[in-house]
Amino acid sequence: MNTGGNSLPSQSCPDGAKRRVCYYYDRSIAGVDYGEDHVMVPRHVDMAHALIRSYGLLGDMARLRTRPATDAEISGFHDARYVRLLRDLTPEGFGAGGEVARRARGCNVGAVSTDGRSVDNPPVAGLWDYCQRYAGGSLAAARALASGEADVAINWSGGMHHACLDKASGFCYVNDIVLAIDELLGHFRRVLYVHIDVHHGDGVETAFRRFRRSNRVMTVSFHQRTEGFFPERRGLLEHVGEGAGRLRAVNVAIKKGMDDDGYCRLFEPIMSEVMAVFQPEAIVMQCGADSLSGDRLGHQNLSIAGHARCVRFMRSFNMPLLLLGGGGYTVNHVAACWCYETTVAIGKEIGDDIPTHSYDGYYRRQGYKLFYPVDKKI
């Protein structure tokens, strides 16, 4: 396999060979419902898992089984009052109005968007359980890397990069990425965060720029920057961190319609330089699939192979690698992407023909193929 990248020596296996991979999946997350018209559909994680299982990949990974994250673990980053709100909030309590609804809206949960037509962060049923489960998966994955049990750890239900210290943002309530990085910092001197979601990784960058002020974490975000695109006024080239974290943030603005070649001509040399200068000991990579062609919110033109090329490049450096999900709003594209990137993590090739499984009807329009054609009109 051609892995690309500037590979560093690995004690566990040579570059290009199979890695020891651990994998987290919790079927309860598939039942979380943001609302009938909401673009965020956590079921895409279940769809990815169904593809991974149907391709016979589960036998190539160790299954991570873990408890949900505790209040104390989540409070390791998030404000305690905000944690209590998430723990106690129900749709019924929010609907009754009063103090609970006021507190929720103050934390950007249930607040109507500026267009007056949608609620980005609804008070969904089972909200706290959902947050505990996806955050618990990312913490367990980080611990598996820190202990040396795995070379690569995967939690496709994680990657909630917009969540802030004391409020929800961008469909994200608890920032599992910050929790996982903090866990890794207990075992590694420097941790690199790499972000290929179409929306800027603002919650993670802000956490380590403003609250952690750490020179042990570098955040690198490749994201779309166009007028009116969320989050506005974030992710500018001049945003490089401050205080102890100065020069520990790198922001790469991507134009609309960027294709595989253009994206990777930016990604690979930038990440090669980051790796050489920062010299991390562990990597956390947010693999938001809304940068794929045909996404309902994003306007980039990456193919699944192009998106996965970035994962393959970071894998080639042969150091502990945590892969997380995140955005992605065309569910069949998201599932196909994360299934293929699971094979990249393992070091295994699979066929393009999607096996028969419970969700295969979602792939009819792409001819039951894993790799769908990009939209050349973007």
mmCIF file of C-alpha atoms in Angstrom, residues 135-310:
data_model
loop_
_atom_site.group_PDB
_atom_site.id
_atom_site.type_symbol
_atom_site.label_atom_id
_atom_site.label_comp_id
_atom_site.label_asym_id
_atom_site.label_seq_id
_atom_site.Cartn_x
_atom_site.Cartn_y
_atom_site.Cartn_z
ATOM 1 C CA ALA A 135 -17.393 11.423 25.275
ATOM 2 C CA GLY A 136 -16.758 8.123 27.056
ATOM 3 C CA GLY A 137 -15.772 6.575 23.745
ATOM 4 C CA SER A 138 -13.196 9.262 23.015
ATOM 5 C CA LEU A 139 -11.740 9.028 26.519
ATOM 6 C CA ALA A 140 -11.475 5.238 26.259
ATOM 7 C CA ALA A 141 -9.827 5.544 22.839
ATOM 8 C CA ALA A 142 -7.282 8.036 24.207
ATOM 9 C CA ARG A 143 -6.511 5.715 27.116
ATOM 10 C CA ALA A 144 -5.962 2.789 24.749
ATOM 11 C CA LEU A 145 -3.357 4.835 22.887
ATOM 12 C CA ALA A 146 -1.749 6.094 26.080
ATOM 13 C CA SER A 147 -1.423 2.590 27.499
ATOM 14 C CA GLY A 148 0.102 1.222 24.306
ATOM 15 C CA GLU A 149 -2.790 -1.177 23.710
ATOM 16 C CA ALA A 150 -3.365 0.224 20.220
ATOM 17 C CA ASP A 151 -1.582 2.181 17.492
ATOM 18 C CA VAL A 152 -4.820 3.677 16.151
ATOM 19 C CA ALA A 153 -8.092 4.250 18.026
ATOM 20 C CA ILE A 154 -11.404 5.107 16.365
ATOM 21 C CA ASN A 155 -14.589 6.732 17.669
ATOM 22 C CA TRP A 156 -16.782 7.839 14.774
ATOM 23 C CA SER A 157 -19.445 9.085 17.203
ATOM 24 C CA GLY A 158 -16.979 11.639 18.615
ATOM 25 C CA GLY A 159 -15.441 14.737 17.098
ATOM 26 C CA MET A 160 -17.853 17.345 18.513
ATOM 27 C CA HIS A 161 -15.485 20.225 17.907
ATOM 28 C CA HIS A 162 -17.730 23.282 18.346
ATOM 29 C CA ALA A 163 -18.818 22.700 21.969
ATOM 30 C CA CYS A 164 -17.583 25.468 24.273
ATOM 31 C CA LEU A 165 -16.629 25.693 27.931
ATOM 32 C CA ASP A 166 -20.118 26.759 29.031
ATOM 33 C CA LYS A 167 -22.409 26.426 26.026
ATOM 34 C CA ALA A 168 -23.426 24.288 23.084
ATOM 35 C CA SER A 169 -22.561 25.274 19.536
ATOM 36 C CA GLY A 170 -22.893 23.857 16.046
ATOM 37 C CA PHE A 171 -24.869 20.721 17.045
ATOM 38 C CA CYS A 172 -22.202 19.929 19.687
ATOM 39 C CA TYR A 173 -22.882 19.827 23.447
ATOM 40 C CA VAL A 174 -19.780 18.253 25.033
ATOM 41 C CA ASN A 175 -16.343 18.665 23.487
ATOM 42 C CA ASP A 176 -15.025 15.118 23.596
ATOM 43 C CA ILE A 177 -11.947 16.194 21.629
ATOM 44 C CA VAL A 178 -10.698 18.488 24.390
ATOM 45 C CA LEU A 179 -11.333 15.728 26.947
ATOM 46 C CA ALA A 180 -9.385 13.214 24.850
ATOM 47 C CA ILE A 181 -6.461 15.593 24.277
ATOM 48 C CA ASP A 182 -6.299 16.334 28.007
ATOM 49 C CA GLU A 183 -6.169 12.585 28.633
ATOM 50 C CA LEU A 184 -3.334 12.163 26.134
ATOM 51 C CA LEU A 185 -1.398 15.042 27.695
ATOM 52 C CA GLY A 186 -1.126 12.966 30.846
ATOM 53 C CA HIS A 187 1.073 10.527 28.900
ATOM 54 C CA PHE A 188 2.575 12.396 25.925
ATOM 55 C CA ARG A 189 4.629 15.606 25.905
ATOM 56 C CA ARG A 190 2.998 17.128 22.806
ATOM 57 C CA VAL A 191 -0.309 16.374 21.068
ATOM 58 C CA LEU A 192 -1.247 17.507 17.569
ATOM 59 C CA TYR A 193 -4.883 18.150 16.603
ATOM 60 C CA VAL A 194 -5.677 17.903 12.871
ATOM 61 C CA HIS A 195 -9.083 18.982 11.593
ATOM 62 C CA ILE A 196 -10.569 18.316 8.117
ATOM 63 C CA ASP A 197 -14.233 19.069 8.865
ATOM 64 C CA VAL A 198 -15.639 21.756 6.539
ATOM 65 C CA HIS A 199 -16.373 23.993 9.554
ATOM 66 C CA HIS A 200 -13.547 25.508 11.587
ATOM 67 C CA GLY A 201 -12.442 23.597 14.682
ATOM 68 C CA ASP A 202 -13.183 26.612 16.849
ATOM 69 C CA GLY A 203 -14.112 24.902 20.112
ATOM 70 C CA VAL A 204 -10.860 22.954 20.290
ATOM 71 C CA GLU A 205 -8.652 25.840 19.203
ATOM 72 C CA THR A 206 -10.285 28.194 21.725
ATOM 73 C CA ALA A 207 -9.964 25.672 24.540
ATOM 74 C CA PHE A 208 -6.198 25.466 24.188
ATOM 75 C CA ARG A 209 -5.675 29.090 23.208
ATOM 76 C CA ARG A 210 -7.779 30.768 25.866
ATOM 77 C CA PHE A 211 -8.479 28.338 28.703
ATOM 78 C CA ARG A 212 -5.605 25.846 28.640
ATOM 79 C CA ARG A 213 -2.996 28.274 27.225
ATOM 80 C CA SER A 214 -0.881 25.272 26.395
ATOM 81 C CA ASN A 215 2.272 25.104 24.293
ATOM 82 C CA ARG A 216 1.976 21.312 24.365
ATOM 83 C CA VAL A 217 -0.968 21.257 21.943
ATOM 84 C CA MET A 218 -1.001 22.450 18.353
ATOM 85 C CA THR A 219 -4.293 22.754 16.487
ATOM 86 C CA VAL A 220 -4.334 22.701 12.677
ATOM 87 C CA SER A 221 -7.691 23.345 11.010
ATOM 88 C CA PHE A 222 -8.444 23.021 7.294
ATOM 89 C CA HIS A 223 -11.904 24.532 6.774
ATOM 90 C CA GLN A 224 -14.102 26.510 4.421
ATOM 91 C CA ARG A 225 -13.934 30.286 4.781
ATOM 92 C CA THR A 226 -16.681 32.090 2.881
ATOM 93 C CA GLU A 227 -18.931 34.972 3.861
ATOM 94 C CA GLY A 228 -21.752 33.892 6.159
ATOM 95 C CA PHE A 229 -20.383 30.369 6.630
ATOM 96 C CA PHE A 230 -20.431 29.045 10.206
ATOM 97 C CA PRO A 231 -18.566 29.865 12.395
ATOM 98 C CA GLU A 232 -18.030 33.411 11.195
ATOM 99 C CA ARG A 233 -14.996 35.467 12.271
ATOM 100 C CA ARG A 234 -13.155 32.283 13.256
ATOM 101 C CA GLY A 235 -10.302 30.401 11.692
ATOM 102 C CA LEU A 236 -8.486 33.311 10.089
ATOM 103 C CA LEU A 237 -4.870 32.988 8.980
ATOM 104 C CA GLU A 238 -3.771 35.481 11.618
ATOM 105 C CA HIS A 239 -5.322 33.430 14.439
ATOM 106 C CA VAL A 240 -2.146 31.736 15.656
ATOM 107 C CA GLY A 241 -2.785 31.390 19.378
ATOM 108 C CA GLU A 242 -1.808 33.643 22.245
ATOM 109 C CA GLY A 243 0.220 33.624 25.444
ATOM 110 C CA ALA A 244 1.853 30.255 26.061
ATOM 111 C CA GLY A 245 -0.106 28.907 23.107
ATOM 112 C CA ARG A 246 1.148 31.489 20.623
ATOM 113 C CA LEU A 247 2.158 29.888 17.303
ATOM 114 C CA ARG A 248 0.324 26.745 18.368
ATOM 115 C CA ALA A 249 -2.679 27.319 16.081
ATOM 116 C CA VAL A 250 -2.599 26.984 12.296
ATOM 117 C CA ASN A 251 -5.650 27.895 10.209
ATOM 118 C CA VAL A 252 -5.942 27.035 6.523
ATOM 119 C CA ALA A 253 -8.874 28.617 4.698
ATOM 120 C CA ILE A 254 -10.251 26.435 1.912
ATOM 121 C CA LYS A 255 -12.225 27.924 -0.966
ATOM 122 C CA LYS A 256 -15.554 26.526 -2.150
ATOM 123 C CA GLY A 257 -15.319 23.649 -4.591
ATOM 124 C CA MET A 258 -11.820 22.515 -3.575
ATOM 125 C CA ASP A 259 -11.074 19.121 -5.137
ATOM 126 C CA ASP A 260 -8.799 16.278 -4.050
ATOM 127 C CA ASP A 261 -5.665 17.507 -5.798
ATOM 128 C CA GLY A 262 -5.983 21.086 -4.578
ATOM 129 C CA TYR A 263 -6.765 20.015 -1.028
ATOM 130 C CA CYS A 264 -3.893 17.565 -0.760
ATOM 131 C CA ARG A 265 -1.442 20.032 -2.318
ATOM 132 C CA LEU A 266 -2.172 22.163 0.740
ATOM 133 C CA PHE A 267 -2.569 19.427 3.324
ATOM 134 C CA GLU A 268 0.507 17.313 2.777
ATOM 135 C CA PRO A 269 3.264 19.974 2.728
ATOM 136 C CA ILE A 270 1.679 21.909 5.590
ATOM 137 C CA MET A 271 1.335 18.818 7.748
ATOM 138 C CA SER A 272 4.877 17.683 6.869
ATOM 139 C CA GLU A 273 6.200 21.018 8.133
ATOM 140 C CA VAL A 274 4.015 20.914 11.255
ATOM 141 C CA MET A 275 5.242 17.436 12.085
ATOM 142 C CA ALA A 276 8.882 18.434 11.588
ATOM 143 C CA VAL A 277 8.640 21.613 13.666
ATOM 144 C CA PHE A 278 6.201 20.658 16.437
ATOM 145 C CA GLN A 279 7.315 17.009 16.769
ATOM 146 C CA PRO A 280 4.197 15.648 18.474
ATOM 147 C CA GLU A 281 4.091 12.324 20.250
ATOM 148 C CA ALA A 282 0.389 11.662 19.515
ATOM 149 C CA ILE A 283 -2.116 12.846 16.913
ATOM 150 C CA VAL A 284 -5.861 13.465 17.222
ATOM 151 C CA MET A 285 -7.600 13.759 13.850
ATOM 152 C CA GLN A 286 -11.161 14.993 13.398
ATOM 153 C CA CYS A 287 -12.478 13.463 10.162
ATOM 154 C CA GLY A 288 -15.667 15.468 9.631
ATOM 155 C CA ALA A 289 -17.237 14.210 6.400
ATOM 156 C CA ASP A 290 -19.031 17.450 5.506
ATOM 157 C CA SER A 291 -15.986 18.356 3.400
ATOM 158 C CA LEU A 292 -17.071 15.640 0.954
ATOM 159 C CA SER A 293 -18.672 16.449 -2.378
ATOM 160 C CA GLY A 294 -22.467 16.450 -2.176
ATOM 161 C CA ASP A 295 -22.761 17.337 1.504
ATOM 162 C CA ARG A 296 -25.970 19.113 2.513
ATOM 163 C CA LEU A 297 -24.075 21.934 4.266
ATOM 164 C CA GLY A 298 -20.509 21.949 2.941
ATOM 165 C CA HIS A 299 -19.403 23.269 -0.432
ATOM 166 C CA GLN A 300 -16.175 21.405 -1.004
ATOM 167 C CA ASN A 301 -15.584 18.751 -3.600
ATOM 168 C CA LEU A 302 -13.538 16.002 -1.967
ATOM 169 C CA SER A 303 -14.067 12.402 -2.951
ATOM 170 C CA ILE A 304 -14.001 9.656 -0.332
ATOM 171 C CA ALA A 305 -10.559 8.667 -1.621
ATOM 172 C CA GLY A 306 -9.314 12.264 -1.327
ATOM 173 C CA HIS A 307 -10.661 12.666 2.200
ATOM 174 C CA ALA A 308 -9.095 9.357 3.211
ATOM 175 C CA ARG A 309 -5.793 10.377 1.640
ATOM 176 C CA CYS A 310 -5.425 12.888 4.483
#
